[in-house]
Coordinates of C-alpha atoms in Angstrom, one line a residue:
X1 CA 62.8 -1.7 -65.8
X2 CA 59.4 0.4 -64.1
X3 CA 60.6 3.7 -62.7
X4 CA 58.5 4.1 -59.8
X5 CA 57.4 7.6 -57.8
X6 CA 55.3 7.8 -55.0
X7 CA 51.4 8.2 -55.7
X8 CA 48.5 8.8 -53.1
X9 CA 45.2 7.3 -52.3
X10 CA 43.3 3.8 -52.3
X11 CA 41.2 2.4 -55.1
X12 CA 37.6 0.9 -55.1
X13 CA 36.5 0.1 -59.2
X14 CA 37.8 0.0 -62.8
X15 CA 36.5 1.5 -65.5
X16 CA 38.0 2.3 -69.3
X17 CA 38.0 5.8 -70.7
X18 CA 39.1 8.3 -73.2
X19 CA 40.6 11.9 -72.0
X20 CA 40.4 14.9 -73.5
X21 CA 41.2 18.6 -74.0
X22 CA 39.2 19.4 -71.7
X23 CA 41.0 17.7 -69.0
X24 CA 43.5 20.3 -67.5
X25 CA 46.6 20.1 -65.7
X26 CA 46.9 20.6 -62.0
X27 CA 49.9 22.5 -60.8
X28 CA 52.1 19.8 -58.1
X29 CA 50.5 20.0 -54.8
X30 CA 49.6 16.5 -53.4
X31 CA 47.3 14.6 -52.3
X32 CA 44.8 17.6 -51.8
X33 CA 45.1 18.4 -55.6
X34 CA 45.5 15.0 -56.9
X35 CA 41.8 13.7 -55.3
X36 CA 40.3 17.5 -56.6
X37 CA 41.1 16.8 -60.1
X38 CA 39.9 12.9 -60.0
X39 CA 36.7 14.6 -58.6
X40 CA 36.5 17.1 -61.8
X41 CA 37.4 14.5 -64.1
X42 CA 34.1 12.3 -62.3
X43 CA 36.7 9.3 -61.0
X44 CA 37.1 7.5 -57.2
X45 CA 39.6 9.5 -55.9
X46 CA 41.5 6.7 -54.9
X47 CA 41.1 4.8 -58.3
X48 CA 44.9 4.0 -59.7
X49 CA 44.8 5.4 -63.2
X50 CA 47.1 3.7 -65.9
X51 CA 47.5 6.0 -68.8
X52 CA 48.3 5.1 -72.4
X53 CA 50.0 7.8 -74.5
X54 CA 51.0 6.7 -78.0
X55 CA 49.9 7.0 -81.4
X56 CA 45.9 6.7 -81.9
X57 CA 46.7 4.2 -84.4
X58 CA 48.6 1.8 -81.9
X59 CA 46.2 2.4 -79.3
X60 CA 43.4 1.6 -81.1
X61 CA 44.9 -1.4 -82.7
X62 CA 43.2 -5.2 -82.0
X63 CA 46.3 -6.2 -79.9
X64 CA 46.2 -3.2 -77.6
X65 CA 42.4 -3.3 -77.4
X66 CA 42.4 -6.9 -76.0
X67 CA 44.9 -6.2 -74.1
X68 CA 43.3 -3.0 -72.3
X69 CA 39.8 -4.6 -72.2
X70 CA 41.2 -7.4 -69.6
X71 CA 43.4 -4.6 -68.0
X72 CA 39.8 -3.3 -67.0
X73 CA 39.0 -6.4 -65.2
X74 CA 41.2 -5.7 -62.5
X75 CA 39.1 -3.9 -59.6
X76 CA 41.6 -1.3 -58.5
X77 CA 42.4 0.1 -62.5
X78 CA 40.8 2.4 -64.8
X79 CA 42.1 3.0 -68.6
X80 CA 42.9 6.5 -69.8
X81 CA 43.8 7.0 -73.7
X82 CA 45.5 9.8 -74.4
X83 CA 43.7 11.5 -77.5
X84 CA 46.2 12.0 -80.2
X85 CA 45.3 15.6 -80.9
X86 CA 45.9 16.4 -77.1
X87 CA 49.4 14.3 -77.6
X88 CA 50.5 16.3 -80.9
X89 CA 48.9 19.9 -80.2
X90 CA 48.6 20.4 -76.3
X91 CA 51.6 21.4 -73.8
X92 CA 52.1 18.5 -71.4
X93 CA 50.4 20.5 -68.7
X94 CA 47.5 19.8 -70.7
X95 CA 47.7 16.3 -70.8
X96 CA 45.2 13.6 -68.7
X97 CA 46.3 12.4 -65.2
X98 CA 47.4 9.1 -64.6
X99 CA 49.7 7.1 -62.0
X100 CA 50.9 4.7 -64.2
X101 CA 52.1 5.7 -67.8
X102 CA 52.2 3.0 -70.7
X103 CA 54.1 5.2 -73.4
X104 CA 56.2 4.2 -76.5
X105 CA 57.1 5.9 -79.7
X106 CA 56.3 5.3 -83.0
X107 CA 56.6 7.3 -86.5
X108 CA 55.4 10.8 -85.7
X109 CA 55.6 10.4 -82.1
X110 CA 56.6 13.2 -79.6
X111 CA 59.0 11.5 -77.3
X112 CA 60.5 14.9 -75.8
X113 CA 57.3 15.9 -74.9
X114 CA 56.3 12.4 -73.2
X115 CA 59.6 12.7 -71.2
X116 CA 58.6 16.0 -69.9
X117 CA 55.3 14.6 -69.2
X118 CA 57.0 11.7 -67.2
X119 CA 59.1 14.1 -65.0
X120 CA 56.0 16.4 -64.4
X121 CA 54.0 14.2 -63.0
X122 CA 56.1 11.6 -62.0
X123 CA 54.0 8.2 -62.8
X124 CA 55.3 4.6 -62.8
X125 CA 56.6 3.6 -66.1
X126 CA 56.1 0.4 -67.7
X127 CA 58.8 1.2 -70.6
X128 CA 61.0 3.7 -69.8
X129 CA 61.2 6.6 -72.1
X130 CA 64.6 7.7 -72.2
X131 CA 66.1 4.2 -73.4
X132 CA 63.7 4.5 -76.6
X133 CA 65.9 7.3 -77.3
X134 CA 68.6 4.5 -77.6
X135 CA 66.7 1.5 -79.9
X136 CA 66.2 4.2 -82.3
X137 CA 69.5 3.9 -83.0
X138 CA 71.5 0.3 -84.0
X139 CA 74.3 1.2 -83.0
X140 CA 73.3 1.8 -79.6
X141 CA 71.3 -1.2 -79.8
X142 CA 74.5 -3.5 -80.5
X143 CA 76.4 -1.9 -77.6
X144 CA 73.9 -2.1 -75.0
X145 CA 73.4 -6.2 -76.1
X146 CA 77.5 -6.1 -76.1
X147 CA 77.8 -4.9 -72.6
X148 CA 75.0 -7.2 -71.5
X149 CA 76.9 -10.1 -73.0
X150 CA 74.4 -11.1 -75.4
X151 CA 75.3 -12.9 -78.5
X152 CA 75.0 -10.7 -81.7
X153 CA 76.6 -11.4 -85.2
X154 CA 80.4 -9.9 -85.6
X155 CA 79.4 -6.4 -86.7
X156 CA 81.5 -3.3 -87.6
X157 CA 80.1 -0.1 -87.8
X158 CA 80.7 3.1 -90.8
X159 CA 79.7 6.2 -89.3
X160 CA 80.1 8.8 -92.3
X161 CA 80.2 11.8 -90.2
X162 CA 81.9 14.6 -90.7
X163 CA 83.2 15.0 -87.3
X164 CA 84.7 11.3 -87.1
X165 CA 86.4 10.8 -90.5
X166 CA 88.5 8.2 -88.4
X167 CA 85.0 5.6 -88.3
X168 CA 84.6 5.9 -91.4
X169 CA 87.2 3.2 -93.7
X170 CA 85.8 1.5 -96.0
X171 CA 88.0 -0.5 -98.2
X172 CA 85.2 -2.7 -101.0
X173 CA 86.7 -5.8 -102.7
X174 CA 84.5 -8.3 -105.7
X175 CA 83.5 -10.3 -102.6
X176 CA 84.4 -8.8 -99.4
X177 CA 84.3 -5.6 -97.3
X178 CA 86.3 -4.1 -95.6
X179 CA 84.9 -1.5 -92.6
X180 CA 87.5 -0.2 -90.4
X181 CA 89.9 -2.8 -90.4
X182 CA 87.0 -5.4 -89.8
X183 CA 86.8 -8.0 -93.2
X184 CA 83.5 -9.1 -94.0
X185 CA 83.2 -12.0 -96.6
X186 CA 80.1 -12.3 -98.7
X187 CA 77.3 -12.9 -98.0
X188 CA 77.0 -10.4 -95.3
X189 CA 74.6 -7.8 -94.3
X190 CA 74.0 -4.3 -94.8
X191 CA 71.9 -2.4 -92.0
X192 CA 71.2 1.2 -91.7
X193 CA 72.3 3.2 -88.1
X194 CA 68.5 4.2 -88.0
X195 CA 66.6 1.8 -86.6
X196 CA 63.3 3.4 -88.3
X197 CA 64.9 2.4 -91.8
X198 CA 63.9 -0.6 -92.9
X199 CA 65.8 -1.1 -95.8
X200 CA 68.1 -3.7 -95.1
X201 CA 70.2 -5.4 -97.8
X202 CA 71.9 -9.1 -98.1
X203 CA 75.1 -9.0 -100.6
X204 CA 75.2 -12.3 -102.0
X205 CA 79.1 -13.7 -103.5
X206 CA 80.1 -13.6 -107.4
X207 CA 80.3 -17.3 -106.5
X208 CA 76.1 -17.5 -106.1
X209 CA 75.6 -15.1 -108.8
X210 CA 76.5 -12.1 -107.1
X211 CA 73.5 -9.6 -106.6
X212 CA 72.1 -8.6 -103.3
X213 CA 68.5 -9.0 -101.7
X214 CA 67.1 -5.8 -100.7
X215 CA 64.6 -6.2 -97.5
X216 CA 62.0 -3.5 -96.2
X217 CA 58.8 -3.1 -94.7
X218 CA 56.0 -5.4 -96.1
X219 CA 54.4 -4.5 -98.9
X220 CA 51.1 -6.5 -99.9
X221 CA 52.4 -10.1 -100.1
X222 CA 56.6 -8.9 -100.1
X223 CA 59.2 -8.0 -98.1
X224 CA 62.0 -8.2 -99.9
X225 CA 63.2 -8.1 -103.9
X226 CA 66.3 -9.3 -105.4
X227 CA 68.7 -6.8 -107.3
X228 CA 71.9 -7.7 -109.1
X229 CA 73.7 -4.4 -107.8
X230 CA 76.7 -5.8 -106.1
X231 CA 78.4 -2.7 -104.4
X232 CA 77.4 -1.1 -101.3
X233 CA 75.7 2.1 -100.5
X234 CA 78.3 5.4 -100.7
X235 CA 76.1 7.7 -98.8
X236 CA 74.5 7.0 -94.8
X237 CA 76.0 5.2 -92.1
X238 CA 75.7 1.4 -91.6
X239 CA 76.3 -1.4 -89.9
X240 CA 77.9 -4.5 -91.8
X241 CA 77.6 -8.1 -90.2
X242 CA 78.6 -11.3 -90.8
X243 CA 74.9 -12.9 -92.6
X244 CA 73.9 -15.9 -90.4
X245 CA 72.4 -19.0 -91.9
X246 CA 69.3 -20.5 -90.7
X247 CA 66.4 -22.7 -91.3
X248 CA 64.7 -20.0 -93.1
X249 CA 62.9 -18.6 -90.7
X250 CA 63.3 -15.8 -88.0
X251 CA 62.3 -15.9 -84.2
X252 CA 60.2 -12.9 -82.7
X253 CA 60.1 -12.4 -79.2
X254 CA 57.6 -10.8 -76.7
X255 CA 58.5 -10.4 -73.5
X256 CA 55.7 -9.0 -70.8
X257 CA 58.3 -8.4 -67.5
X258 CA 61.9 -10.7 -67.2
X259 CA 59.9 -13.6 -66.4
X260 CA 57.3 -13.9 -69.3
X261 CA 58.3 -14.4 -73.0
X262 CA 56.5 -15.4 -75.7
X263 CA 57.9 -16.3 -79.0
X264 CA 56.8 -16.9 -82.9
X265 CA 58.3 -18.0 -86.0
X266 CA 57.3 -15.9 -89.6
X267 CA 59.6 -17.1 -92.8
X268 CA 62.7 -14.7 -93.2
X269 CA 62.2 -12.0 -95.6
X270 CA 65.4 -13.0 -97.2
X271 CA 64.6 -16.2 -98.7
X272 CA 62.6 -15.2 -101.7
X273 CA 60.6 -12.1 -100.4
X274 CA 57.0 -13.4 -100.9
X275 CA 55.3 -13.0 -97.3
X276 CA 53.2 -16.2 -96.5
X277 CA 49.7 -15.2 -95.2
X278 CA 46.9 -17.3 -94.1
X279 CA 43.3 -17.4 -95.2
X280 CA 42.3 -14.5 -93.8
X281 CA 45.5 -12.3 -95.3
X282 CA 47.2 -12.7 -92.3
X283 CA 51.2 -13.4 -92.1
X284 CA 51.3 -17.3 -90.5
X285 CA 53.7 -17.3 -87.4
X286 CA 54.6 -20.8 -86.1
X287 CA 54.9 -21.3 -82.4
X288 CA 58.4 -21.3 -80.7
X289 CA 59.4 -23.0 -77.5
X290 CA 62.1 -21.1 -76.4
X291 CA 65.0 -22.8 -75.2
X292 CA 66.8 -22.3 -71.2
X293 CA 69.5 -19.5 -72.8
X294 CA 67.2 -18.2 -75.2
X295 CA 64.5 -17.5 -71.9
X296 CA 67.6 -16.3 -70.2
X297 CA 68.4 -13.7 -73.0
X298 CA 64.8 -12.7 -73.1
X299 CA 65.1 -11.8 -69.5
X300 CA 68.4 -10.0 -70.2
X301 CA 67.1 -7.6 -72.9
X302 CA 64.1 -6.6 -71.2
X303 CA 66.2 -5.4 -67.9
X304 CA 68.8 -3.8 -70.6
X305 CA 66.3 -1.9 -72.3
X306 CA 64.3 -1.1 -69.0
X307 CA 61.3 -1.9 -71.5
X308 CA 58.5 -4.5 -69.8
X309 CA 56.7 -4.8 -72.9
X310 CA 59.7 -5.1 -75.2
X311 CA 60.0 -7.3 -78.8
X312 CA 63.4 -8.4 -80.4
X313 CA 64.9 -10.7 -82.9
X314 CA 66.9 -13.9 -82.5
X315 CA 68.4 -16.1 -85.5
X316 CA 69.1 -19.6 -84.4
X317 CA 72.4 -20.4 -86.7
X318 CA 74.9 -22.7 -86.0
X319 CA 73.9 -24.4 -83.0
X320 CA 73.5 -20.8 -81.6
X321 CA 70.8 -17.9 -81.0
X322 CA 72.2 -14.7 -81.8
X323 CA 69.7 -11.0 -81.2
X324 CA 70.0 -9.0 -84.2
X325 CA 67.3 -6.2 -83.6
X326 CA 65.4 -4.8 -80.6
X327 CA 61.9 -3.2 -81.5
X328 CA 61.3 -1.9 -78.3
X329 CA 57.4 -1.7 -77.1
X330 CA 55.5 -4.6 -79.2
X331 CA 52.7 -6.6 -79.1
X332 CA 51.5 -10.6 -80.1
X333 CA 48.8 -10.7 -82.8
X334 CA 45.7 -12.7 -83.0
X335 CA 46.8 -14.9 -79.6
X336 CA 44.1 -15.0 -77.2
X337 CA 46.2 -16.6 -74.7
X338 CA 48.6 -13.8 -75.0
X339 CA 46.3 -11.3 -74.3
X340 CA 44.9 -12.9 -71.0
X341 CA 49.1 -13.5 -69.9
X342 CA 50.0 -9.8 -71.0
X343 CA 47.0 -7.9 -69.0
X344 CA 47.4 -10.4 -66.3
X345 CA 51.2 -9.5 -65.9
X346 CA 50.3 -5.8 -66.3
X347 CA 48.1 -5.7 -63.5
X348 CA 49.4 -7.7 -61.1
X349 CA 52.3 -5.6 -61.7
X350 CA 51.0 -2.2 -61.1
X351 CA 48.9 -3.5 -58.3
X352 CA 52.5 -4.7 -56.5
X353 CA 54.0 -1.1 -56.9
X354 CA 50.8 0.8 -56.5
X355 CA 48.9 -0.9 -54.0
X356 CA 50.5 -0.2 -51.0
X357 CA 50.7 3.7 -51.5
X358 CA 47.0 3.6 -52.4
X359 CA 46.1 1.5 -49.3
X360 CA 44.2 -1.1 -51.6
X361 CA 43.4 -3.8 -49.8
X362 CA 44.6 -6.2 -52.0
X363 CA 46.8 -9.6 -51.8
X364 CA 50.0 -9.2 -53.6
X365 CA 50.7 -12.3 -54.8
X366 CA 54.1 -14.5 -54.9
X367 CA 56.8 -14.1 -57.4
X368 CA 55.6 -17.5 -59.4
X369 CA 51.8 -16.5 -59.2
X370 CA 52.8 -13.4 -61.7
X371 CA 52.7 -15.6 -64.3
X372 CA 49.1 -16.3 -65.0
X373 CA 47.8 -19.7 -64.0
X374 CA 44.6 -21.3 -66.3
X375 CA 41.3 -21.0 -64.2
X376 CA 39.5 -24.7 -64.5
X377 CA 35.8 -25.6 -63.7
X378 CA 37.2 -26.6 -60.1
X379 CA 39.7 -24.4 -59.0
X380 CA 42.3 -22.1 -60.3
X381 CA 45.5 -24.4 -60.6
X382 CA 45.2 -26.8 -63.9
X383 CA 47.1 -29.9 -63.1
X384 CA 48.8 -31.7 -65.8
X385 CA 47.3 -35.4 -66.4
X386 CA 48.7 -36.9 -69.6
X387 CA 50.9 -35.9 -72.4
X388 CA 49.3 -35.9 -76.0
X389 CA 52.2 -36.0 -78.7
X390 CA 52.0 -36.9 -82.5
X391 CA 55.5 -37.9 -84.1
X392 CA 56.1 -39.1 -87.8
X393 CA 58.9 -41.7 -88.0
X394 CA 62.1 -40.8 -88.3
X395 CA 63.2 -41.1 -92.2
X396 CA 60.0 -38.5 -93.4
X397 CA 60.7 -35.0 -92.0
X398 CA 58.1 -32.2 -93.6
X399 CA 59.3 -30.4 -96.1
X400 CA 58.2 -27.1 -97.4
X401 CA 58.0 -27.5 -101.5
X402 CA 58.0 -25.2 -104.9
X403 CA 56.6 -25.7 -108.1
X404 CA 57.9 -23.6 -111.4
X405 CA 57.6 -24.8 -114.9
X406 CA 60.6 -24.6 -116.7
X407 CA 61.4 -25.2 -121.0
X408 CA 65.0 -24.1 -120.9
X409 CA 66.8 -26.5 -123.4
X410 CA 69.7 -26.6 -120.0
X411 CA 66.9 -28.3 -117.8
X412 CA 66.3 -31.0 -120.6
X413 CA 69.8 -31.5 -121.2
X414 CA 70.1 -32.3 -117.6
X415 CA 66.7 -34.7 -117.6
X416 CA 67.9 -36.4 -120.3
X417 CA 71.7 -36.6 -119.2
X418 CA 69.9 -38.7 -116.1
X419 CA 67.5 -41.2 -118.1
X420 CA 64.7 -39.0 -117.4
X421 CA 63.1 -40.0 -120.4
X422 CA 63.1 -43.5 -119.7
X423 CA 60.4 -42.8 -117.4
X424 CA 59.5 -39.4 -117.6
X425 CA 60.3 -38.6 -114.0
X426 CA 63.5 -38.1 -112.1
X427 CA 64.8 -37.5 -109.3
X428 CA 68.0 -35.2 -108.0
X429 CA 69.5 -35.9 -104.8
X430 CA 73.4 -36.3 -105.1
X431 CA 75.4 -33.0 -104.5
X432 CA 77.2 -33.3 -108.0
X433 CA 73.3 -33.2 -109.4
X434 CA 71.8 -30.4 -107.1
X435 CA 75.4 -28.0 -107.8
X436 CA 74.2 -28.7 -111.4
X437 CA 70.4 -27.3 -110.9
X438 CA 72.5 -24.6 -109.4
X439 CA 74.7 -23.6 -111.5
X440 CA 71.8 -23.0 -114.5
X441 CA 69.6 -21.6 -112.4
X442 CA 72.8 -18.7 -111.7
X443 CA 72.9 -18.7 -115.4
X444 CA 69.3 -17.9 -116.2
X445 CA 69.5 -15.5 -113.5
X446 CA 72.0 -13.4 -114.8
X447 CA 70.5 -13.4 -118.4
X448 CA 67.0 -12.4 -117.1
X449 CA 68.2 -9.8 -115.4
X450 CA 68.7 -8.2 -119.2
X451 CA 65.1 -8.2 -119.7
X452 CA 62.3 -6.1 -117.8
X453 CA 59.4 -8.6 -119.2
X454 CA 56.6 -9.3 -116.4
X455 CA 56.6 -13.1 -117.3
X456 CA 60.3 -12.8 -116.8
X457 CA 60.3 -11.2 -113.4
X458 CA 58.3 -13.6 -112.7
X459 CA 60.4 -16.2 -113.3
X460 CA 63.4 -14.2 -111.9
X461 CA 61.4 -15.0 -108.6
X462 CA 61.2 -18.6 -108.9
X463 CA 64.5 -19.1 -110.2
X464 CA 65.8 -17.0 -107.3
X465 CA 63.9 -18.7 -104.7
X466 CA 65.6 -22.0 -106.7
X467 CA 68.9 -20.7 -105.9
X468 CA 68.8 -19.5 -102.8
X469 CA 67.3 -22.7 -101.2
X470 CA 70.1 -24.5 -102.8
X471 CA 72.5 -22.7 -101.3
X472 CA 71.2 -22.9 -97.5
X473 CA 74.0 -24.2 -95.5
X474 CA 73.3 -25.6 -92.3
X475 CA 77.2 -26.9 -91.8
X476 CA 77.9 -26.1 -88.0
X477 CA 81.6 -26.2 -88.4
X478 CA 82.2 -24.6 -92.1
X479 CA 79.8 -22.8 -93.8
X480 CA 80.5 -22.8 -97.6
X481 CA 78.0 -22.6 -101.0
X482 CA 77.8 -25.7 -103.1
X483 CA 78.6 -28.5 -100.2
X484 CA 75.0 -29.2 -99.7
X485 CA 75.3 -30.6 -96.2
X486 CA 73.3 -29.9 -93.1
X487 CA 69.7 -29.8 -94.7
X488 CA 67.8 -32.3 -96.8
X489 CA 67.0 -31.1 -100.4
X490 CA 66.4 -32.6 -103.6
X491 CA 64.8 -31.2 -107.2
X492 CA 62.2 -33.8 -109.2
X493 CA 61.6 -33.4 -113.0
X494 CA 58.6 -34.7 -114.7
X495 CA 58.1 -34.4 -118.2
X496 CA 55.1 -32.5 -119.4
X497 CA 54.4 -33.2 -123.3
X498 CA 52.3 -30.6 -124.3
X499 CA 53.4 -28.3 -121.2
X500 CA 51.5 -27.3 -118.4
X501 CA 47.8 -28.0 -118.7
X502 CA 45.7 -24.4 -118.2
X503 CA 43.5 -23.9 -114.9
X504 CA 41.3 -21.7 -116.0
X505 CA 40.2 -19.7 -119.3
X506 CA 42.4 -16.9 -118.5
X507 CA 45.8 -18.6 -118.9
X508 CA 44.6 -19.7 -122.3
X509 CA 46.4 -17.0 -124.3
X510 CA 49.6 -17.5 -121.8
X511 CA 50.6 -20.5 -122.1
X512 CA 52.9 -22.0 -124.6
X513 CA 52.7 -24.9 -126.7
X514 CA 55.2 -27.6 -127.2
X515 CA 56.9 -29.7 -124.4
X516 CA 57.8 -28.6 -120.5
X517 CA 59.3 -29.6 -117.7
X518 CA 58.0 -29.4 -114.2
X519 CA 60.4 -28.6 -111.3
X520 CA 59.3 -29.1 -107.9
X521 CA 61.8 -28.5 -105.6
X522 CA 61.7 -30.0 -101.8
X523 CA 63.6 -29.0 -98.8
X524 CA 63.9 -29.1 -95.0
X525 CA 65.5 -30.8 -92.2

């Protein structure tokens, strides 16, 4: 996972700086030249030097800061940021010293030139270089998890290359594909051989109304849009897997080392492509306890990769966890607690390789003490004296909820069809009801996707997020559209006489008279 070289002297403070053009190269010579440029560059000559070369705007980003900052804390270790115009514009000669290297690409970033910097001088790596080379790439990716034995969705890949016409088969059916032999039903997935491309698309059966949601990088407040092209790109290469159904959400990963992993949920991108952000615009994550196998996999990726700080993907479906992307070098947002863990693993692990070369006298620590332990008011090992838990009975689970209104003439066929008149509310729990909220809200779709109106895209959105939540299927044994088993959801329908009453002066021109229905639809297990 660290590559690890031999580097010279002992260490007596910590400090954090920037290099600079101005700090040459040294030609390989030892320990002689080694301590003569620490003197011209004004550093103990013994101080271990852990360098971060990346993009200025990762390394000045908040996580990376924090993250540094407590680095700093540790006595032996100093901080040196490569500038970005010495990364870009300078031969590696050129570059800062270090004897620890923190390096990981991003858009624009010269990995060749990183790798030669890594043989020249030889530092320990954190992430190794050369295997970033590989999670650029999703094929590579998938085979590396194969040969690991790591669970990934059934995948087939279409290479349209010139050179391999024999990978490239693809046989495309109303509702199915298939890629080299290899039959993929809809809904599956669509992904793109570069891992740097985003663009990721769901293809959804004629049976759910056909269409396909397209996902990419976050824009604003979305991250994905519905389209009702059905067919699948005929230019690039891809990789087509079976889709796997969830609770709606996906599981991010951090791992700091094999033994440290910490893990977040966000809402998937798929489900209706508006990105849920908090009060202060940022996306809310929920906290994840990761289960034995999933800490197990976690371990198993990071050793794969050779990447210490490493993030990847995991859908929980079917009873199982299943990796479906590796991101390579990441970092947690807004978690203090992360921060202290990360620089606390950092350290103690360049202090474990490095220490004894440099003749530090310092105390490596045990195996378990790696993992950071919370200092208290009377010692440094928190002992656990109660358990504090909050649990709602068993027949109310929470539920996330939406709100549309709707004035279809279908929707008050159905409320009336149910007595929802008699008391101007109702209800919709049984399967036969909920296939019936379906089935219009497929119809509507399809006829709004004739018109480009704003207040129709609008309600394109809601009527898609409508469908799609009534088509999650969290069956473990058959996974079909329309059985409605596995996940509680039900649709209420109140009557609104003169329609939806305004908020504010602005909606006065947009809304419309005469009578309404609002739907508020409910789901979760």
């Amino acid at each position: 996972m660290m590559s690890h070289t031999s580097s010279p002297g002992q260490s007596s403070g910590s400090a954090f700086f920037m290099g600079g053009e101005d700090d040459e190269g040294y030609e390989d010579g030892g320990d002689w030249e080694r301590g003569t440029r620490r003197r011209e560059m004004q550093l103990d000559p013994y101080v271990i030097v852990v360098g971060i070369c990346c993009m200025m705007k990762k390394s000045n980003s908040k996580p990376m800061t924090q993250i540094l900052e407590r680095l700093c804390r540790f006595e032996f270790i100093t901080v040196s940021i490569f500038p970005e115009d010495v990364i870009l514009s300078q031969p590696v000669e050129n570059w800062p010293l270090c004897d620890c290297l923190i390096s990981f690409h991003s858009k624009g970033f010269p990995l060749d030139k990183a790798v030669s910097y890594a043989k020249l001088r030889n530092p320990l790596l954190i992430n190794d270089l050369n295997m970033q080379y590989f999670i650029q790439d999703r094929r590579e990716v998938y085979r590396i998890l194969q040969e690991e034995g790591i669970d990934l969705p059934c995948y087939a890949v279409l290479n349209r290359d010139p050179d391999t016409p024999e990978e490239c088969n693809l046989v495309e059916g109303e509702d199915q594909v298939e890629v080299n032999g290899d039959v993929f039903q809809k809904p599956f997935v669509e992904k793109p051989v570069c891992a740097e491309d985003h663009n990721v698309y769901i293809y959804y059966p004629s049976s759910a109304g056909g269409g396909s949601q397209r996902l990419f990088r976050k824009i604003g407040s979305r991250s994905s849009v519905y389209s009702s092209e059905s067919s699948v790109r005929k230019t690039g290469s891809y990789i087509y897997e079976e889709f796997m159904p969830t609770d709606g959400t996906d599981v991010k990963v951090y791992t700091v080392g094999p033994d440290y992993a910490h893990a977040e949920a966000r809402k998937s991108p798929a489900l209706d492509g508006k990105v849920e952000r908090d009060s202060e615009g940022k996306e809310v994550r929920y906290p994840v306890i990761l289960t034995a196998m999933e800490k197990l996999v976690a371990r198993k990726v990071c050793l794969a990769f050779k990447q210490t700080v490493c993030g990847f993907d995991l859908l929980r479906a079917n009873g199982h966890s299943f990796v479906c992307d590796v991101n390579g070098f990441s970092f947690v947002k807004n978690s203090m607690k992360y921060y202290d863990d990360c620089a606390k693993v950092l350290g103690n692990m360049v202090m474990r390789e490095l220490a004894p070369q440099f003749q530090i006298p310092w105390s490596i620590p045990t195996e378990a003490e790696d993992i950071p332990i919370v200092p208290t008011t009377s010692g440094t090992m928190m002992e656990l004296r109660c358990v504090i838990a909050i649990i709602r009975h068993g027949d109310r689970t929470p539920k996330q909820k939406m709100k549309m209104e709707v004035r279809n003439s279908m929707f008050f066929e159905l409320f009336g069809k149910y007595g929802g008149y008699k008391s101007g509310k109702l209800k919709l729990k049984k399967p036969k009801q909920l296939q019936e909220v379906l089935d219009i809200a497929r119809r509507l779709l399809v006829d709004a996707g004739q018109n480009s109106d704003c207040e129709v895209e609008e309600k394109k959105s809601k009527l898609g997020q409508l469908k799609t939540v009534l088509e999650m299927e969290s069956s473990v044994n058959d996974y079909q559209y329309g059985h409605f088993s596995g996940i509680n959801r039900k649709v209420q329908l109140t009557y609104l006489p003169h329609g939806r009453p305004k908020t504010s002066s602005e909606e006065e021109d947009s809304l419309k008279e005469g009578p309404s229905l609002l739907l508020v639809l409910k789901w979760g297990s």
